[in-house]
Amino acid sequence: MDFEPKIVAFVCNWCTYAGADLAGTSRTKYATNVSIIRFPCTGRIDFMLLMKAFENGADGIIVSGCHPNDCHYTSGNFHARRRWIVFRSLLDFMGFDTDRITFSWVSAAEGTKWAGLVDETTEKIREKGPFTEFKKLDYSILEKIENDVVTE
Amino acid sequence: MTSLQNKVTELFENGTINLLIGFKEAIHKLPVPCFIDNVSQVEQLIFTPSCKGNLSVYLHKTEVKQAKKVGILANTATLRAIVQLVSENQLGDIEKTVITLNTNGELVVFATMDELEAYVQANFPELSEEDKKLLDQLNAMSRTERWQYWTEQFSACVKCYACRAVCPMCYCSSCTVEGNQPQWIKVSSETTGNLEWHTMRAMHLGGRCINCGECGRICPVGIPVHMLTVKMNQDIEAEFGAKTGFSVKNGYALNSFKPGDKEQFIK
Amino acid sequence: MEIKNIKSTNIPAFFDQMIKSGKVVIAPVLKKSGKVFFEAVQSYDQVSTDYIQTGFSAKSVVFPKVEELFSFKKDDEGIEITNNLHTIPETVVWGLRPCDASAFNYLTEFFLKENPDTYFTARKEKTTLIAISCAKADNACFCTSVELNPGSTSGSDILLTAMGESVYIELITEKGKAAVETAASLFTPGEEKSKEEFLAKVTSVFSMDEVKVRIKTAYDSAEWKHASMGCFGCGACAFACPTCTCFDIQDEGTQDSGKRLRCWDACGFGLFTKHTSGHNPRTNQTERRRQRLMHKFKYSVENLGIVSCVGCGRCIRNCPAHLNIFENILSVTK
């Protein structure tokens, strides 16, 4: 079976989720590999959620919210940005493949950008292949993932 | 009696302190923390360069908080920890009397937080040679080599949580690992969960850790866990200009922001 | 007891022969951190010979840090429950110290006395303990205080004592005899002699008989506070300890598949006794550490008739605060 990447997108309610909605209502075609999880704000996207997504079988992750200065809560994305900067650097220091997490700003008007972002990320992860480097750390996760593939 | 013992006796007698957190020599010759509540026990006190432990972690103990007037023997790391804890409003009611040895081996007793802060700033240490070497080694590795290195280290972790227990900045009354609704970190020890635990620990300490290195020093399986926060602190200082344990007016870099914060990776 | 000798130059051949015969051999290995830990090895070259004590004990061979009790899978056809009991291999533990080996006596009592534990039994049956007596000791060692010594044979299947060019071998059990059969030609018959001059000198710090009596009234001693205030409440001592057997049963997985695990736990953790209501009967660290020490020297004597401290000194070497168990036992039984 060909490898189909599992992408999980963590997006904020006010900008990127609306942007994805716009892509949908505009009938823009984009990769179906993405599962979107909606958050009140990027400020709420805790790093542990990303870790849990990988633990549960994600091959790639998209994190996206309002552009700087556009946050619905004024500063949530600024706080998030600081945390992403250090989190990404920490992961890299631990040798974690940070290319598997794509960070982006997508506004409610950028349906096309969203579709492009998902397509691009899916292609990138498809090239990289499944995230076995992480999954093989725990045999039971690998087993769970294989079961998933079979049941699908 | 040594000058330290004289000083402490004096502090007890004039009522400045009613509890002293210090070191004594254990039967196997290593310095062990001791809690002195009256003059008769002062004779056991020692304070030598081998007293590497960071006693500030005991300032969170209920028994210590209840004592109110607390003296503490502090090495340079402990001083930084106290500055950081004050900046995080953690030492509320405690009237602290902090005693340290300066670089000439002389006893210094700080009357005020300002004095302590000034001393810390004048004697702010560089990263130790050993840590610098390890950091350079890790930075020079390729990403996959680093992954190999850390996953091998983490696979040995038994989740004894000694790294958390000795950390003066880990003062939460209930830790994320203790919650099970949801279970963020598995109770069982296996590499993925261990990796998550150490990532989480580093993320919660980055920008607050005072680089005392205790967590790495005491790890029973020898994981250099302190390198994670050392690295994070370096990033935070470089990116946001914040230095931990430096000033009592330190903000927490990760709950503030500047609109002009720079990064290259957000598309 | 049967005695044999082997030339020390033949030890690697004996060791590798056991591996060739298909056994999993766990031996002390020097890790990057500079500490020595038990690990499965492929050849004698990997084995460390220069160590006083391994970082953690050998208890993980019969009581792993995580034991999968069973796993389940649910699908349209029903629920399938499996366990790993049949996959436990024949195992040899090489190079554990006599104190560690004697800890297996306590472990056996604990796990088998009332409700025999299937997993422990299965592992214990397949495990052969080849201990090496101590030629060196440090100031954390106190085996002689708990009525053992650097050459005790208690608990081991085989005890090796290096005596210059040759190694003196005591075959204590049938399992031990069977183990040397795998390379019988390397051994020559020997006769019993004193090991004394080849053993480390460990000074006794207290009399066990006195401690056993005095600890009965030590519960309310004011000394506990001085002895334990410095305790940080981590699990470093309990996890390294050869006789600490506390565990925590955990279920992991989803409604469709998962497993039940037995994980190490420690009475020093605040969470250990915390009730669902939020109430914690052991309110502070002093009480928690008292529990650990009283269990070793009093409760386990009452319950199983064995002092469950073997004097290996790991809790002393591993303690972040350098707390010393025998110093504390001395002070509370003064």
Tab-separated table of N, CA, C and O in Angstrom, chain A residues 47-49 51-52 55 75 78-79 81-97 102-105 113 120 124 133-134 137-138 140-141, chain B residues 135 138 143-144 146-147 150-151 184-186 190 192 195-196 199-200 202-204 227-228 231-232 235-236 240 253-259 261-262 265-267:
chain	number	residue	atom	x	y	z
A	47	PHE	N	2.369	22.761	23.640
A	47	PHE	CA	3.302	21.859	22.966
A	47	PHE	C	2.996	20.393	23.234
A	47	PHE	O	3.270	19.519	22.423
A	48	MET	N	2.396	20.106	24.395
A	48	MET	CA	2.106	18.707	24.724
A	48	MET	C	1.080	18.115	23.758
A	48	MET	O	1.067	16.915	23.498
A	49	LEU	N	0.199	18.978	23.238
A	49	LEU	CA	-0.798	18.496	22.274
A	49	LEU	C	-0.098	17.993	21.021
A	49	LEU	O	-0.482	16.982	20.433
A	51	MET	N	2.980	16.825	20.910
A	51	MET	CA	3.640	15.568	21.263
A	51	MET	C	2.645	14.417	21.235
A	51	MET	O	2.941	13.316	20.768
A	52	LYS	N	1.451	14.675	21.759
A	52	LYS	CA	0.421	13.624	21.808
A	52	LYS	C	-0.035	13.240	20.402
A	52	LYS	O	-0.351	12.089	20.136
A	55	GLU	N	2.488	10.962	19.152
A	55	GLU	CA	2.387	9.686	19.863
A	55	GLU	C	1.229	8.865	19.324
A	55	GLU	O	1.271	7.639	19.296
A	75	SER	N	-3.165	39.315	21.744
A	75	SER	CA	-1.760	38.935	21.862
A	75	SER	C	-1.514	37.430	21.921
A	75	SER	O	-0.384	37.003	22.135
A	78	PHE	N	1.164	36.254	19.603
A	78	PHE	CA	2.511	36.726	19.961
A	78	PHE	C	3.121	35.817	21.025
A	78	PHE	O	4.290	35.454	20.976
A	79	HIS	N	2.276	35.472	22.034
A	79	HIS	CA	2.757	34.559	23.072
A	79	HIS	C	3.110	33.213	22.457
A	79	HIS	O	4.134	32.619	22.765
A	81	ARG	N	4.004	32.571	19.465
A	81	ARG	CA	5.206	32.647	18.635
A	81	ARG	C	6.473	32.457	19.465
A	81	ARG	O	7.361	31.707	19.094
A	82	ARG	N	6.513	33.137	20.621
A	82	ARG	CA	7.684	32.980	21.485
A	82	ARG	C	7.878	31.525	21.870
A	82	ARG	O	8.975	30.987	21.850
A	83	ARG	N	6.774	30.896	22.244
A	83	ARG	CA	6.890	29.506	22.683
A	83	ARG	C	7.304	28.596	21.544
A	83	ARG	O	8.080	27.672	21.729
A	84	TRP	N	6.787	28.886	20.330
A	84	TRP	CA	7.169	28.054	19.184
A	84	TRP	C	8.662	28.185	18.899
A	84	TRP	O	9.328	27.222	18.566
A	85	ILE	N	9.165	29.403	19.039
A	85	ILE	CA	10.585	29.630	18.752
A	85	ILE	C	11.444	28.730	19.647
A	85	ILE	O	12.317	28.011	19.178
A	86	VAL	N	11.146	28.743	20.960
A	86	VAL	CA	11.991	27.941	21.853
A	86	VAL	C	11.666	26.451	21.759
A	86	VAL	O	12.552	25.605	21.855
A	87	PHE	N	10.405	26.132	21.544
A	87	PHE	CA	10.017	24.716	21.446
A	87	PHE	C	10.683	24.057	20.244
A	87	PHE	O	11.231	22.960	20.319
A	88	ARG	N	10.644	24.766	19.124
A	88	ARG	CA	11.214	24.222	17.899
A	88	ARG	C	12.726	24.024	18.075
A	88	ARG	O	13.283	22.991	17.695
A	89	SER	N	13.355	24.982	18.707
A	89	SER	CA	14.791	24.887	18.925
A	89	SER	C	15.125	23.744	19.898
A	89	SER	O	16.101	23.015	19.713
A	90	LEU	N	14.272	23.585	20.916
A	90	LEU	CA	14.488	22.485	21.876
A	90	LEU	C	14.352	21.136	21.175
A	90	LEU	O	15.174	20.238	21.358
A	91	LEU	N	13.298	21.009	20.363
A	91	LEU	CA	13.104	19.748	19.638
A	91	LEU	C	14.311	19.450	18.752
A	91	LEU	O	14.808	18.334	18.710
A	92	ASP	N	14.784	20.484	18.078
A	92	ASP	CA	15.938	20.300	17.200
A	92	ASP	C	17.157	19.859	18.010
A	92	ASP	O	17.907	18.980	17.599
A	93	PHE	N	17.312	20.436	19.181
A	93	PHE	CA	18.432	20.079	20.058
A	93	PHE	C	18.347	18.613	20.486
A	93	PHE	O	19.353	17.954	20.696
A	94	MET	N	17.118	18.122	20.615
A	94	MET	CA	16.948	16.715	20.988
A	94	MET	C	17.017	15.805	19.764
A	94	MET	O	16.831	14.601	19.876
A	95	GLY	N	17.221	16.405	18.601
A	95	GLY	CA	17.336	15.609	17.384
A	95	GLY	C	16.001	15.262	16.770
A	95	GLY	O	15.912	14.448	15.850
A	96	PHE	N	14.939	15.877	17.263
A	96	PHE	CA	13.597	15.639	16.733
A	96	PHE	C	13.493	16.297	15.362
A	96	PHE	O	13.985	17.406	15.161
A	97	ASP	N	12.854	15.619	14.418
A	97	ASP	CA	12.750	16.138	13.059
A	97	ASP	C	11.736	17.280	12.993
A	97	ASP	O	10.547	17.073	12.810
A	102	THR	N	4.882	22.144	10.621
A	102	THR	CA	4.844	23.352	9.794
A	102	THR	C	4.077	24.437	10.536
A	102	THR	O	2.942	24.211	10.960
A	103	PHE	N	4.710	25.562	10.741
A	103	PHE	CA	4.047	26.689	11.405
A	103	PHE	C	3.643	27.699	10.333
A	103	PHE	O	4.386	27.936	9.377
A	104	SER	N	2.477	28.266	10.494
A	104	SER	CA	2.022	29.208	9.468
A	104	SER	C	1.041	30.228	10.045
A	104	SER	O	0.454	30.000	11.114
A	105	TRP	N	0.901	31.340	9.361
A	105	TRP	CA	-0.175	32.288	9.655
A	105	TRP	C	-1.142	32.226	8.478
A	105	TRP	O	-0.747	32.464	7.345
A	113	LYS	N	-4.369	30.143	0.420
A	113	LYS	CA	-3.109	29.889	1.118
A	113	LYS	C	-3.226	28.602	1.924
A	113	LYS	O	-2.312	27.774	1.962
A	120	GLU	N	1.198	21.374	0.165
A	120	GLU	CA	2.648	21.432	0.269
A	120	GLU	C	3.148	20.540	1.423
A	120	GLU	O	4.081	19.750	1.251
A	124	LYS	N	5.463	17.231	1.268
A	124	LYS	CA	6.732	17.186	2.005
A	124	LYS	C	6.800	15.941	2.881
A	124	LYS	O	7.798	15.218	2.903
A	133	GLU	N	10.921	6.854	12.767
A	133	GLU	CA	11.975	7.229	13.708
A	133	GLU	C	11.396	7.433	15.118
A	133	GLU	O	11.978	7.011	16.119
A	134	PHE	N	10.232	8.063	15.162
A	134	PHE	CA	9.574	8.319	16.436
A	134	PHE	C	8.749	7.120	16.873
A	134	PHE	O	8.793	6.694	18.021
A	137	LEU	N	10.148	3.954	18.685
A	137	LEU	CA	10.609	4.034	20.070
A	137	LEU	C	9.742	3.178	20.971
A	137	LEU	O	10.172	2.640	21.955
A	138	ASP	N	8.484	3.079	20.614
A	138	ASP	CA	7.552	2.352	21.458
A	138	ASP	C	6.843	1.337	20.577
A	138	ASP	O	6.058	1.691	19.710
A	140	SER	N	4.427	-0.586	20.980
A	140	SER	CA	2.965	-0.635	20.975
A	140	SER	C	2.367	0.426	20.067
A	140	SER	O	1.305	0.233	19.490
A	141	ILE	N	3.077	1.574	19.923
A	141	ILE	CA	2.562	2.610	19.028
A	141	ILE	C	2.620	2.106	17.598
A	141	ILE	O	1.662	2.186	16.840
B	135	LEU	N	27.759	20.719	25.444
B	135	LEU	CA	26.875	21.495	24.578
B	135	LEU	C	27.480	21.601	23.177
B	135	LEU	O	26.786	21.413	22.168
B	138	LEU	N	27.147	18.302	21.402
B	138	LEU	CA	25.793	18.050	20.930
B	138	LEU	C	25.460	18.926	19.724
B	138	LEU	O	24.855	18.471	18.760
B	143	ARG	N	21.561	16.006	13.135
B	143	ARG	CA	20.283	15.851	13.809
B	143	ARG	C	20.040	14.398	14.208
B	143	ARG	O	19.623	14.104	15.331
B	144	THR	N	20.295	13.477	13.295
B	144	THR	CA	20.020	12.067	13.600
B	144	THR	C	20.927	11.538	14.709
B	144	THR	O	20.512	10.708	15.500
B	146	ARG	N	21.984	13.364	17.188
B	146	ARG	CA	21.415	13.890	18.435
B	146	ARG	C	20.200	13.063	18.860
B	146	ARG	O	19.994	12.771	20.025
B	147	TRP	N	19.380	12.709	17.877
B	147	TRP	CA	18.196	11.891	18.150
B	147	TRP	C	18.618	10.572	18.786
B	147	TRP	O	18.062	10.132	19.794
B	150	TRP	N	19.909	11.265	22.451
B	150	TRP	CA	18.903	11.549	23.476
B	150	TRP	C	17.950	10.382	23.673
B	150	TRP	O	17.564	10.081	24.810
B	151	THR	N	17.540	9.706	22.610
B	151	THR	CA	16.607	8.593	22.811
B	151	THR	C	17.284	7.474	23.595
B	151	THR	O	16.661	6.815	24.407
B	184	TRP	N	-1.366	12.995	30.637
B	184	TRP	CA	-0.434	13.598	29.689
B	184	TRP	C	0.810	12.746	29.512
B	184	TRP	O	1.303	12.548	28.422
B	185	ILE	N	1.339	12.314	30.651
B	185	ILE	CA	2.571	11.537	30.617
B	185	ILE	C	2.277	10.170	31.216
B	185	ILE	O	1.739	10.087	32.315
B	186	LYS	N	2.633	9.121	30.487
B	186	LYS	CA	2.385	7.771	30.994
B	186	LYS	C	3.121	7.533	32.303
B	186	LYS	O	4.215	8.030	32.521
B	190	GLU	N	8.822	4.183	29.479
B	190	GLU	CA	9.310	3.715	28.176
B	190	GLU	C	9.723	4.947	27.369
B	190	GLU	O	9.338	6.074	27.699
B	192	THR	N	9.168	6.726	24.611
B	192	THR	CA	8.328	7.837	24.145
B	192	THR	C	7.837	8.690	25.309
B	192	THR	O	7.941	9.913	25.280
B	195	LEU	N	10.631	10.629	26.857
B	195	LEU	CA	10.982	11.772	26.014
B	195	LEU	C	9.987	12.907	26.233
B	195	LEU	O	10.359	14.076	26.372
B	196	GLU	N	8.702	12.526	26.312
B	196	GLU	CA	7.677	13.548	26.546
B	196	GLU	C	7.868	14.214	27.906
B	196	GLU	O	7.725	15.420	28.048
B	199	THR	N	10.806	16.583	27.670
B	199	THR	CA	10.445	17.746	26.857
B	199	THR	C	9.578	18.697	27.676
B	199	THR	O	9.805	19.905	27.718
B	200	MET	N	8.611	18.093	28.358
B	200	MET	CA	7.688	18.912	29.135
B	200	MET	C	8.412	19.627	30.268
B	200	MET	O	8.211	20.812	30.508
B	202	ALA	N	11.531	20.447	30.399
B	202	ALA	CA	12.364	21.523	29.866
B	202	ALA	C	11.494	22.720	29.482
B	202	ALA	O	11.836	23.869	29.781
B	203	MET	N	10.359	22.461	28.824
B	203	MET	CA	9.504	23.567	28.388
B	203	MET	C	8.957	24.352	29.575
B	203	MET	O	8.805	25.564	29.516
B	204	HIS	N	8.644	23.649	30.667
B	204	HIS	CA	8.112	24.349	31.833
B	204	HIS	C	9.210	25.095	32.601
B	204	HIS	O	8.924	25.924	33.444
B	227	MET	N	21.121	19.796	30.377
B	227	MET	CA	21.509	20.396	29.102
B	227	MET	C	20.302	20.949	28.343
B	227	MET	O	20.417	21.899	27.584
B	228	LEU	N	19.137	20.330	28.538
B	228	LEU	CA	17.945	20.787	27.815
B	228	LEU	C	17.585	22.212	28.219
B	228	LEU	O	17.313	23.064	27.372
B	231	LYS	N	20.262	24.760	27.166
B	231	LYS	CA	20.067	25.137	25.760
B	231	LYS	C	18.906	26.130	25.623
B	231	LYS	O	19.010	27.143	24.933
B	232	MET	N	17.794	25.829	26.315
B	232	MET	CA	16.640	26.722	26.211
B	232	MET	C	16.961	28.111	26.743
B	232	MET	O	16.579	29.115	26.146
B	235	ASP	N	18.898	30.044	24.212
B	235	ASP	CA	18.008	30.559	23.158
B	235	ASP	C	17.246	31.783	23.640
B	235	ASP	O	17.153	32.789	22.948
B	236	ILE	N	16.685	31.647	24.837
B	236	ILE	CA	15.832	32.709	25.358
B	236	ILE	C	16.638	33.990	25.566
B	236	ILE	O	16.186	35.087	25.258
B	240	PHE	N	15.348	36.801	23.241
B	240	PHE	CA	14.497	37.755	23.946
B	240	PHE	C	15.247	38.569	25.001
B	240	PHE	O	14.660	39.367	25.720
B	253	ALA	N	10.077	35.239	30.351
B	253	ALA	CA	10.159	35.519	28.915
B	253	ALA	C	9.029	34.873	28.124
B	253	ALA	O	8.609	35.396	27.108
B	254	LEU	N	8.537	33.719	28.621
B	254	LEU	CA	7.540	33.016	27.812
B	254	LEU	C	6.105	33.381	28.162
B	254	LEU	O	5.171	32.827	27.601
B	255	ASN	N	5.897	34.307	29.113
B	255	ASN	CA	4.527	34.814	29.211
B	255	ASN	C	4.472	36.299	28.884
B	255	ASN	O	3.574	37.012	29.282
B	256	SER	N	5.507	36.733	28.159
B	256	SER	CA	5.459	38.091	27.637
B	256	SER	C	5.858	38.018	26.165
B	256	SER	O	6.135	36.941	25.655
B	257	PHE	N	5.894	39.143	25.484
B	257	PHE	CA	6.243	39.121	24.066
B	257	PHE	C	6.637	40.504	23.611
B	257	PHE	O	6.392	41.496	24.307
B	258	LYS	N	7.246	40.561	22.443
B	258	LYS	CA	7.429	41.846	21.771
B	258	LYS	C	6.870	41.670	20.375
B	258	LYS	O	7.109	40.635	19.753
B	259	PRO	N	6.142	42.649	19.873
B	259	PRO	CA	5.581	42.490	18.521
B	259	PRO	C	6.694	42.228	17.500
B	259	PRO	O	6.452	41.613	16.467
B	261	ASP	N	9.345	40.277	17.818
B	261	ASP	CA	10.091	39.022	17.962
B	261	ASP	C	10.347	38.411	16.591
B	261	ASP	O	9.456	38.332	15.757
B	262	LYS	N	11.605	37.970	16.395
B	262	LYS	CA	11.981	37.497	15.052
B	262	LYS	C	12.027	35.969	14.974
B	262	LYS	O	12.444	35.311	15.904
B	265	PHE	N	10.795	30.700	10.565
B	265	PHE	CA	10.169	29.444	10.147
B	265	PHE	C	8.655	29.490	9.995
B	265	PHE	O	8.051	28.544	9.545
B	266	ILE	N	8.020	30.593	10.403
B	266	ILE	CA	6.567	30.654	10.257
B	266	ILE	C	6.234	31.196	8.877
B	266	ILE	O	6.599	32.328	8.547
B	267	LYS	N	5.557	30.348	8.099
B	267	LYS	CA	5.315	30.757	6.705
B	267	LYS	C	4.045	31.584	6.598
B	267	LYS	O	3.093	31.348	7.297
